[in-house]
Short mmCIF file of C-alpha atoms in Angstrom, two decimals:
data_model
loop_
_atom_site.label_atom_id
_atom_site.label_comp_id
_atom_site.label_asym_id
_atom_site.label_seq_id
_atom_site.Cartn_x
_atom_site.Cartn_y
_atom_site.Cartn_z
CA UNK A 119 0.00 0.00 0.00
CA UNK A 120 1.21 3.52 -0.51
CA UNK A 121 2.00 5.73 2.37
CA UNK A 122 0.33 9.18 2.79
CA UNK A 123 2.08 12.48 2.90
CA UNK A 124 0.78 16.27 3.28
CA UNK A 125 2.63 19.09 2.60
CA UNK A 126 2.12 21.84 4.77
CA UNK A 127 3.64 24.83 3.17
CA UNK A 128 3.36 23.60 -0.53
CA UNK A 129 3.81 26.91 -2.19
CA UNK A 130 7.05 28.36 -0.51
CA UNK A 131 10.84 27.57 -1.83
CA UNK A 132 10.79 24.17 0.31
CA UNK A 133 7.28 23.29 -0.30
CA UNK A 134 7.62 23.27 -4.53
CA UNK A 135 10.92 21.69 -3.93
CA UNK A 136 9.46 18.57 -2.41
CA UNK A 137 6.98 19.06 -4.80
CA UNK A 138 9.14 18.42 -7.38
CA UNK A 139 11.08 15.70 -5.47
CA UNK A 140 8.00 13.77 -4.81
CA UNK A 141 7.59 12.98 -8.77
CA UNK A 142 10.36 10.85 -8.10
CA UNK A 143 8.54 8.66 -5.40
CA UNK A 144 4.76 8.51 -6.94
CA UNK A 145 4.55 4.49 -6.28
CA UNK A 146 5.50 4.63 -2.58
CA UNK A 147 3.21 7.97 -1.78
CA UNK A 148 -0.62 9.80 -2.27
CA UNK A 149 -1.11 12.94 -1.50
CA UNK A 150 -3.69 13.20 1.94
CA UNK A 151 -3.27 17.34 1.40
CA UNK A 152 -1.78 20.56 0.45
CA UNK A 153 -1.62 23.62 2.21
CA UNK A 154 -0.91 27.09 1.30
CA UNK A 155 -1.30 30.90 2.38
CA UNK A 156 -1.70 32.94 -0.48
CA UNK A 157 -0.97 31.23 -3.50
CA UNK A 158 -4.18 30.01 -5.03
CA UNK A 159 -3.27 29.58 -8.05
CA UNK A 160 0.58 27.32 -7.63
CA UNK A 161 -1.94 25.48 -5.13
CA UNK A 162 -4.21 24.40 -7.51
CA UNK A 163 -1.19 23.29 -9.96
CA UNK A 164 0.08 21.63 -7.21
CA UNK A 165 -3.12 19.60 -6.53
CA UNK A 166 -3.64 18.53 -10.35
CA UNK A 167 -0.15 17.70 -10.77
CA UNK A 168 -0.20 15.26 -7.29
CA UNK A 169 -3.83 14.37 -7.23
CA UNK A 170 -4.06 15.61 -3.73
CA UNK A 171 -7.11 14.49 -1.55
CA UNK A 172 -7.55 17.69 0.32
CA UNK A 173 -6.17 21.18 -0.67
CA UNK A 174 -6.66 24.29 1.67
CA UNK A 175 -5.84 28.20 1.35
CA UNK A 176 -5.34 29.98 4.60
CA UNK A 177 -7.11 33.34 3.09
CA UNK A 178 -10.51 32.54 3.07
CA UNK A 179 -10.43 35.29 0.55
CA UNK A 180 -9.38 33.21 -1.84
CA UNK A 181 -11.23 30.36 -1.24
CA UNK A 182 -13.88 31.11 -4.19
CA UNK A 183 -10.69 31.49 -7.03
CA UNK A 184 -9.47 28.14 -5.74
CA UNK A 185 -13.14 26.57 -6.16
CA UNK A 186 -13.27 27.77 -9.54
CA UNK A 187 -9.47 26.58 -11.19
CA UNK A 188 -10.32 23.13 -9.53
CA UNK A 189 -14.05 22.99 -10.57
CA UNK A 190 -14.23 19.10 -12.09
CA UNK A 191 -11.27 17.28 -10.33
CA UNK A 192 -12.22 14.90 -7.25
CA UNK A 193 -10.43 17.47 -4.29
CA UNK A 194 -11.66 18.63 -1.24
CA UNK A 195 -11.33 22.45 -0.63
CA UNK A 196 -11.07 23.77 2.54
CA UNK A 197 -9.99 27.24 3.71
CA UNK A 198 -9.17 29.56 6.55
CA UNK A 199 -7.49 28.59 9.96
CA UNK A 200 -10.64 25.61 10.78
CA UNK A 201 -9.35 24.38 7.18
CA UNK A 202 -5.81 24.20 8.47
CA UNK A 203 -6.51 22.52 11.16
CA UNK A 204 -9.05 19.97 9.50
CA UNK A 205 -6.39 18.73 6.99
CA UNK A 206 -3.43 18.56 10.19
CA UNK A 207 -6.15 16.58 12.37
CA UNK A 208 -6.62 14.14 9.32
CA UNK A 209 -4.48 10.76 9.62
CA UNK A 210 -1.52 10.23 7.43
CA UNK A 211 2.31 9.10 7.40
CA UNK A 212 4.08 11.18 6.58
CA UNK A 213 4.21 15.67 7.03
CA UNK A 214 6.62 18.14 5.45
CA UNK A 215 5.76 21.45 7.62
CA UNK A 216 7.38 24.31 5.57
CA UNK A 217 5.18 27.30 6.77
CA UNK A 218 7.51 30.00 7.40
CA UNK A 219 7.75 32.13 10.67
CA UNK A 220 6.53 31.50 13.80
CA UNK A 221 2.65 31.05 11.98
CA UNK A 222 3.67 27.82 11.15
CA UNK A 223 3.44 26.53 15.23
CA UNK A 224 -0.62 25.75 15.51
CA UNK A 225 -0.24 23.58 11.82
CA UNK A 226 2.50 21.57 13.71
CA UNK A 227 0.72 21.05 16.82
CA UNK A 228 -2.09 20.09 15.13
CA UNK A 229 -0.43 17.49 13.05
CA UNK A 230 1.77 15.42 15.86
CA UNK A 231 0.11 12.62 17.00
CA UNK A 232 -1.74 12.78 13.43
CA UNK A 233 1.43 11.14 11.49
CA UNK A 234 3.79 9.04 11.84
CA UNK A 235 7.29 11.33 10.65
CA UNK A 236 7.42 14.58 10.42
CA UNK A 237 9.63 16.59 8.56
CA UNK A 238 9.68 20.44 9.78
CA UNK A 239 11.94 23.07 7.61
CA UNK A 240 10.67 25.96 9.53
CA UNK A 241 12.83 26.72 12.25
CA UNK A 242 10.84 29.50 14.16
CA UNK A 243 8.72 27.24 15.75
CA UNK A 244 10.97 24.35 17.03
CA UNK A 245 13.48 27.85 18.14
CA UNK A 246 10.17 29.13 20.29
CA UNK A 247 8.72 26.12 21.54
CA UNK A 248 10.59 23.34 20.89
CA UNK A 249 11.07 21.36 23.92
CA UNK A 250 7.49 21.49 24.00
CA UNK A 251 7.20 20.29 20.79
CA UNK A 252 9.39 17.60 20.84
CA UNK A 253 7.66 16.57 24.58
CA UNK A 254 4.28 16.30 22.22
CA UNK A 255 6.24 14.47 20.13
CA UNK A 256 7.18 11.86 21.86
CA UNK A 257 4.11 11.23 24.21
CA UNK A 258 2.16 10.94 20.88
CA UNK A 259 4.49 8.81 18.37
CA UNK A 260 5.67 11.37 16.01
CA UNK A 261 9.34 11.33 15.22
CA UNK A 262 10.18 15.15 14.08
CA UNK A 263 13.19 15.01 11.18
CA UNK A 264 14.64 18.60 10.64
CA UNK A 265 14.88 19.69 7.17
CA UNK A 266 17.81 22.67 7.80
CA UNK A 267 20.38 21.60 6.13
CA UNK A 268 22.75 22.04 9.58
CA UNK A 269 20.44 20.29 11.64
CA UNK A 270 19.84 17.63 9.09
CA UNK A 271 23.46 17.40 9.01
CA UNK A 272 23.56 17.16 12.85
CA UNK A 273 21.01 14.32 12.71
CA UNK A 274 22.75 12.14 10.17
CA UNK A 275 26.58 12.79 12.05
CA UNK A 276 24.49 11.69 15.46
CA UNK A 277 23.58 8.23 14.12
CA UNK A 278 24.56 6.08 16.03
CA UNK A 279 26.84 8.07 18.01
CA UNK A 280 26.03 8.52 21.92
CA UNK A 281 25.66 12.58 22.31
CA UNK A 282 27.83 12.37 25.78
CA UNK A 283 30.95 11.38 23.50
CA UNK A 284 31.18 14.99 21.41
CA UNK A 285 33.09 17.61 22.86
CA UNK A 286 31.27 20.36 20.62
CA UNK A 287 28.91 20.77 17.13
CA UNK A 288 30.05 23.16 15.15
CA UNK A 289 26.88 24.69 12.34
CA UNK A 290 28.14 26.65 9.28
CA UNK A 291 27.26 30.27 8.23
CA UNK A 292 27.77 30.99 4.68
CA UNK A 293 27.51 34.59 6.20
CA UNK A 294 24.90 36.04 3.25
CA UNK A 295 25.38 38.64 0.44
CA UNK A 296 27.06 41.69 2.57
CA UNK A 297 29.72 39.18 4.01
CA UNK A 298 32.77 41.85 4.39
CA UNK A 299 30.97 44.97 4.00
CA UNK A 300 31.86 47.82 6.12
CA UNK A 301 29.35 49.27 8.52
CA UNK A 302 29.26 52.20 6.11
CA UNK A 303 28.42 50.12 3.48
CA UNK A 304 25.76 48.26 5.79
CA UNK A 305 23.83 51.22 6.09
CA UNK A 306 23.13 51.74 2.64
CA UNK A 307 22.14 48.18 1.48
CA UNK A 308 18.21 48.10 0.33
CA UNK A 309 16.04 45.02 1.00
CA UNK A 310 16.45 44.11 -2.59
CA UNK A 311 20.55 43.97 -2.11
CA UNK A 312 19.67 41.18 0.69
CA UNK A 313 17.65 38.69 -1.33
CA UNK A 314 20.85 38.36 -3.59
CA UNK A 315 22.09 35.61 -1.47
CA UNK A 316 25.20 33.88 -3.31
CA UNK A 317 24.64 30.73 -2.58
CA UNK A 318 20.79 29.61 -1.64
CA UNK A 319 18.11 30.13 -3.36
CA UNK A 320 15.94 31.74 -0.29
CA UNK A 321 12.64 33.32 0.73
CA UNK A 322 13.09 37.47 1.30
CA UNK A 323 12.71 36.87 4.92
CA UNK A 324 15.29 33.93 5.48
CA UNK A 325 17.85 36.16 3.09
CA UNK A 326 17.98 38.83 5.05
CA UNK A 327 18.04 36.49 8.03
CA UNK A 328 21.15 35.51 6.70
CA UNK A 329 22.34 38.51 5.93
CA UNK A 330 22.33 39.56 10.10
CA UNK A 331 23.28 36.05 11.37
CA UNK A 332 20.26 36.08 12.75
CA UNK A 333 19.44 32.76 11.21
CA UNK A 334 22.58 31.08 12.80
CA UNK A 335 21.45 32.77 16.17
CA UNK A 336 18.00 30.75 15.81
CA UNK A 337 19.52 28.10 14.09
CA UNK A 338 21.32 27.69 17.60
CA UNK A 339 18.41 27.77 19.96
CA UNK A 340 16.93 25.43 17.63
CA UNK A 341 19.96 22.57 17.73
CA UNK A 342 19.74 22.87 21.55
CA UNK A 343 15.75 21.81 21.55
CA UNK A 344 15.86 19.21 18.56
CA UNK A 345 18.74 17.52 19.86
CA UNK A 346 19.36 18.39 23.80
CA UNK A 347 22.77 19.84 23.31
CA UNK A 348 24.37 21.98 26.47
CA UNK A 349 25.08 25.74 24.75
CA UNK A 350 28.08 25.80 25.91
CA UNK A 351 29.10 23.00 23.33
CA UNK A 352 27.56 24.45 20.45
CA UNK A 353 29.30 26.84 18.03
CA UNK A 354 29.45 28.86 14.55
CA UNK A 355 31.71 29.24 11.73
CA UNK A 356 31.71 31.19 8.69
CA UNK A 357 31.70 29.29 6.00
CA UNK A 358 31.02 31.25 2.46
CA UNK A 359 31.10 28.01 0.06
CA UNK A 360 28.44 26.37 2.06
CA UNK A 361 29.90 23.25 1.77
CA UNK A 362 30.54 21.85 4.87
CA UNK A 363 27.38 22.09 6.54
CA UNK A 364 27.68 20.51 10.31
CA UNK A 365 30.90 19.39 12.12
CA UNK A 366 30.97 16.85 15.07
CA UNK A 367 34.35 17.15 17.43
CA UNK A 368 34.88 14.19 19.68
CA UNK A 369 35.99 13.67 23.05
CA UNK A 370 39.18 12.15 21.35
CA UNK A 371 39.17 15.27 19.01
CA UNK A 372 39.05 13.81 15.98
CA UNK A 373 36.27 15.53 13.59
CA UNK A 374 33.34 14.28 11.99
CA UNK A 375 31.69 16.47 9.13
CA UNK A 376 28.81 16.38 6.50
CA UNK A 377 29.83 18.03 3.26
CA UNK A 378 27.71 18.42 0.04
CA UNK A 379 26.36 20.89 -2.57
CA UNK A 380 24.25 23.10 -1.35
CA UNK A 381 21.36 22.07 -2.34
CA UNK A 382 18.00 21.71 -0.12
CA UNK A 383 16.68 18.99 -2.10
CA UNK A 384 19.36 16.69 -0.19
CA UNK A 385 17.53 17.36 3.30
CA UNK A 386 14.26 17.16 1.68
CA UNK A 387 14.60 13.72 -0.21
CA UNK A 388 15.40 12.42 3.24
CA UNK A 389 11.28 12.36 4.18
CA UNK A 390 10.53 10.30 1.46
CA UNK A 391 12.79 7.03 2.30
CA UNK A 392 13.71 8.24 6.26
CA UNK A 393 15.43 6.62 8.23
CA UNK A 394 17.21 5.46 4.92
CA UNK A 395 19.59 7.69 2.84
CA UNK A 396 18.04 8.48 -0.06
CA UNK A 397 19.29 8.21 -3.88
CA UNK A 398 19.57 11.97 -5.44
CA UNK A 399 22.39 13.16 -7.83
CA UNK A 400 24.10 16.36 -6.84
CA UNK A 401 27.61 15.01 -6.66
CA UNK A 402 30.18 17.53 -4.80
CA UNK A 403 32.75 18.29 -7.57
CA UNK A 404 35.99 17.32 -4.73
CA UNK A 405 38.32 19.97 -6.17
CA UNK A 406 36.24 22.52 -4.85
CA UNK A 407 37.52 21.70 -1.37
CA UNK A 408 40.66 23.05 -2.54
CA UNK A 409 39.97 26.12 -2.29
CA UNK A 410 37.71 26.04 0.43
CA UNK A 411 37.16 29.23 3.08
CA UNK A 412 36.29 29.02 7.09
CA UNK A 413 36.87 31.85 9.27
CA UNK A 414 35.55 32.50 12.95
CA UNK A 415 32.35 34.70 13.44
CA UNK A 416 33.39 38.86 13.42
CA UNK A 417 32.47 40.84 16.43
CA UNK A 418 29.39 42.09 14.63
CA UNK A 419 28.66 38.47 14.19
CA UNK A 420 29.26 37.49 17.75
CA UNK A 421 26.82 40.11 18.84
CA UNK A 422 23.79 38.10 17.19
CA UNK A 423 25.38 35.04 18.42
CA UNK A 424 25.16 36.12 21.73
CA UNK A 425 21.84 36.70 21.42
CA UNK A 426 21.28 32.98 21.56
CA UNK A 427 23.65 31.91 23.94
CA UNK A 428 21.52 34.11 26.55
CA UNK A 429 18.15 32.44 24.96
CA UNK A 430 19.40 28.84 25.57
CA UNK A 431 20.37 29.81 29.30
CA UNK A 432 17.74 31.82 30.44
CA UNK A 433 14.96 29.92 28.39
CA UNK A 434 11.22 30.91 28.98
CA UNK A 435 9.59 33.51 26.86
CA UNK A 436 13.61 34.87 25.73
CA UNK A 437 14.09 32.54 22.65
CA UNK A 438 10.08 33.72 21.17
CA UNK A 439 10.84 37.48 22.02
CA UNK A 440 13.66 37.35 19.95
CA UNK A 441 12.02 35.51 17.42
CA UNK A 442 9.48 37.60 17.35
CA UNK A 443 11.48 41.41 17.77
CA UNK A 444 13.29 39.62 14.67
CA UNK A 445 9.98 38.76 12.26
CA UNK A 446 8.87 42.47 13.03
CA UNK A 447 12.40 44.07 12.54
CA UNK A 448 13.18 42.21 8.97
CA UNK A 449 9.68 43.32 7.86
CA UNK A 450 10.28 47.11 9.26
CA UNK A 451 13.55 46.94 6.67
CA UNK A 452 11.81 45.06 4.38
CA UNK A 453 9.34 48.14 4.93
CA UNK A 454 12.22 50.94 4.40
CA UNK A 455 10.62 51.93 8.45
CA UNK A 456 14.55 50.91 9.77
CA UNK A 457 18.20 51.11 8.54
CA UNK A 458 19.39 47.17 7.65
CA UNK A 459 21.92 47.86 10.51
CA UNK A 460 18.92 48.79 13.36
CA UNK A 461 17.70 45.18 12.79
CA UNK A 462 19.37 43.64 15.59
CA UNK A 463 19.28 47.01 17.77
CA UNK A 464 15.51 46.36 17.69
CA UNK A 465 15.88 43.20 19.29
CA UNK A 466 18.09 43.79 21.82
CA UNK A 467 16.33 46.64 22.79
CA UNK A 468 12.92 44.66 22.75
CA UNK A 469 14.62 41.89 24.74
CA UNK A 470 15.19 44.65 27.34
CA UNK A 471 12.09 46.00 27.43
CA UNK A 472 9.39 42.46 27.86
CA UNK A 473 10.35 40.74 31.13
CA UNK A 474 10.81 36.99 31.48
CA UNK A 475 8.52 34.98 32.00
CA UNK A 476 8.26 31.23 32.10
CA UNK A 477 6.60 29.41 29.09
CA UNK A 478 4.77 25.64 30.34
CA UNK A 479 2.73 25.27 27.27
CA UNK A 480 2.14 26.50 23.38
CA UNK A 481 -0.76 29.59 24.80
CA UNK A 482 2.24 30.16 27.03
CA UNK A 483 4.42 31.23 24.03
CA UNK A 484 1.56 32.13 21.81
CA UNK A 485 1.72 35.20 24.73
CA UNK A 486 5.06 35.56 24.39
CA UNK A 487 5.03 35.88 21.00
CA UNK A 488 2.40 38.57 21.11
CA UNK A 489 4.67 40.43 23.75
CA UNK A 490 7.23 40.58 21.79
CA UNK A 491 5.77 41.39 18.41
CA UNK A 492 4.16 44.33 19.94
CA UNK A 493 7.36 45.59 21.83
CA UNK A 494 9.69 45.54 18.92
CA UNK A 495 6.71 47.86 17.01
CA UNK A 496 6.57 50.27 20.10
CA UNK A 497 10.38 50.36 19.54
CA UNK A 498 10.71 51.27 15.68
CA UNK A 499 8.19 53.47 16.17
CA UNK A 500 9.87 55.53 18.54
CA UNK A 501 13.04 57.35 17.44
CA UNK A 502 15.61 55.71 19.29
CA UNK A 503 16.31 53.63 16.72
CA UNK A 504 15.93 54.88 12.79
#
């Protein structure tokens, strides 16, 4: 019998990515559903092309457009948040989440227990709740996969391995498109500039993410809830090639390391045959390790870094604050409301300003996440910080 797989987040960069991937893999798998946001139209493709049971569009505004491209083909078509939920609640094997941004938490929640693996690529939920989401993981039977290509790295380099023999992981920046510039030149770049990113093909969001080390930062908090790793052992390096994507040091000190193209179709394959490796060519041409490039993180960089060392130890509401002061900062810039260089001024400053609180439960940093969204909007609108 064929296994069942939804794809929550169909529309995005990683969504049309497995999308294409899953082609591949048509005997083993059926489409249960498809999710998107916005996209009615790449949705609808997306359900002809897979013969999805259920599709569902988040804006209920769209809903009637959607009804009308798929008028004739045997789909259900659900929208709005009770049509999210409805297609997470149904039964199936197998989930890719790729929502991005913290939005993509209630989808998540709503799907453990309902399959069997699940693949998440969006790291803003497993950086604000993820001990709580890996808890609800394993009380209800779902084993969680991460889809980053660091933390998928991680995951493969920990097979096997007992976590109390590593001395330290070590996760890869490739340090985005302003790596070098001066702080003079920082000021002038242009949300346009940032979704140049040399070497991934990105969302705006994620490349500008990149751009501030913010997404190392998160990427951080996120590798201490997947895989219970002390801070103190985790670390960054900048790495421009984006080769060498996760490095494992041992108590002996010899070094284990994952190193491939960059290409997010290698993380994503992984859903469709987990827990075996599956077959995809992208072969790493060697001689490009000749000339390969690793330095340690800049002080600007160990700024943001810091940022998540003080997440991981304080815990609580800290790690969704920042998230959050983060989502509302890149879309400020994104805006032309802040300078590229206030981004991470705006969350420190909103990290200051929302006291801690501890977080027992998903409403718990639903709060938080409110707290700190509204904060960081007090802050740019003030004029402390433009």
């Amino acid at each position: 019998m064929k296994q069942t797989i939804s794809i929550i987040g169909c529309t995005g960069s990683i969504g049309q990515q497995a999308i294409e991937l899953l082609q591949n893999y048509t005997k083993q798998y059926s489409v249960n559903a498809l999710i998107a946001a916005e996209n009615y139209k790449l949705l609808a493709s997306n359900a002809i092309k897979t013969n999805a049971q259920i599709v569902v569009i988040a804006n209920k505004e769209k809903y009637p457009k959607l009804k009308e491209i798929l008028n004739g083909h045997k789909v259900k078509i659900l929208s709005g948040e009770d049509g999210v939920k409805e297609a997470c609640s149904t039964k199936i094997d197998r989930a890719i989440m790729a929502i991005s941004g913290f939005s993509g938490i209630n989808a998540i929640v709503n799907t453990i227990g309902n399959c069997k693996i699940m693949a998440i690529a969006n790291k803003e939920p497993m950086v604000c709740a993820g001990k709580i989401i890996m808890k609800m993981a394993q009380d209800n039977g779902t084993q969680i996969i991460p889809l980053d290509s660091e933390h998928h790295a991680i995951s493969r380099l920990l097979k096997g391995s007992d976590i109390n023999e590593i001395k330290s992981f070590t996760i890869t920046a490739s340090g985005g498109p302003f790596l070098g510039y001066t702080k003079q030149q920082l000021q002038n770049v242009t949300p346009k500039m940032s979704e140049l990113h040399p070497i991934w093909k990105m969302g705006e969001k994620i490349s500008i993410d990149s751009a501030t080390l913010m997404n190392k930062a998160l990427e951080l908090i996120e590798a201490h809830n997947l895989f219970n790793i002390e801070p103190k052992k985790l670390n960054v390096l900048i790495h421009p090639q984006a080769l060498i994507h996760a490095l494992l040091t041992y108590q002996d000190s010899s070094v284990s390391a994952i190193i491939n193209t960059p290409d997010m179709k290698i993380p994503i394959s992984s859903i469709f045959t987990w827990p075996k490796i599956p077959v995809y060519n992208n072969m790493l041409d060697i001689e490009k390790l000749n000339s390969i490039r690793i330095y340690k993180p800049n002080q600007d960089h160990i700024r943001v870094l810091k940022i998540a060392g003080e997440a991981m130890q304080h815990g609580g509401n800290y790690p969704t604050i920042i998230n959050a002061a983060n989502e509302i900062a890149v879309d400020a810039f994104m805006h032309g409301k802040i300078l590229f260089n206030k981004i991470i001024d705006v969350i420190e400053e909103t990290i200051n300003l929302v006291p801690f609180n501890s977080v027992y439960n998903i409403n718990d940093v639903i709060i938080a996440n409110h707290s700190g969204r509204r904060a960081a909007k007090n802050i740019i609108e003030s004029v402390k910080i433009l």
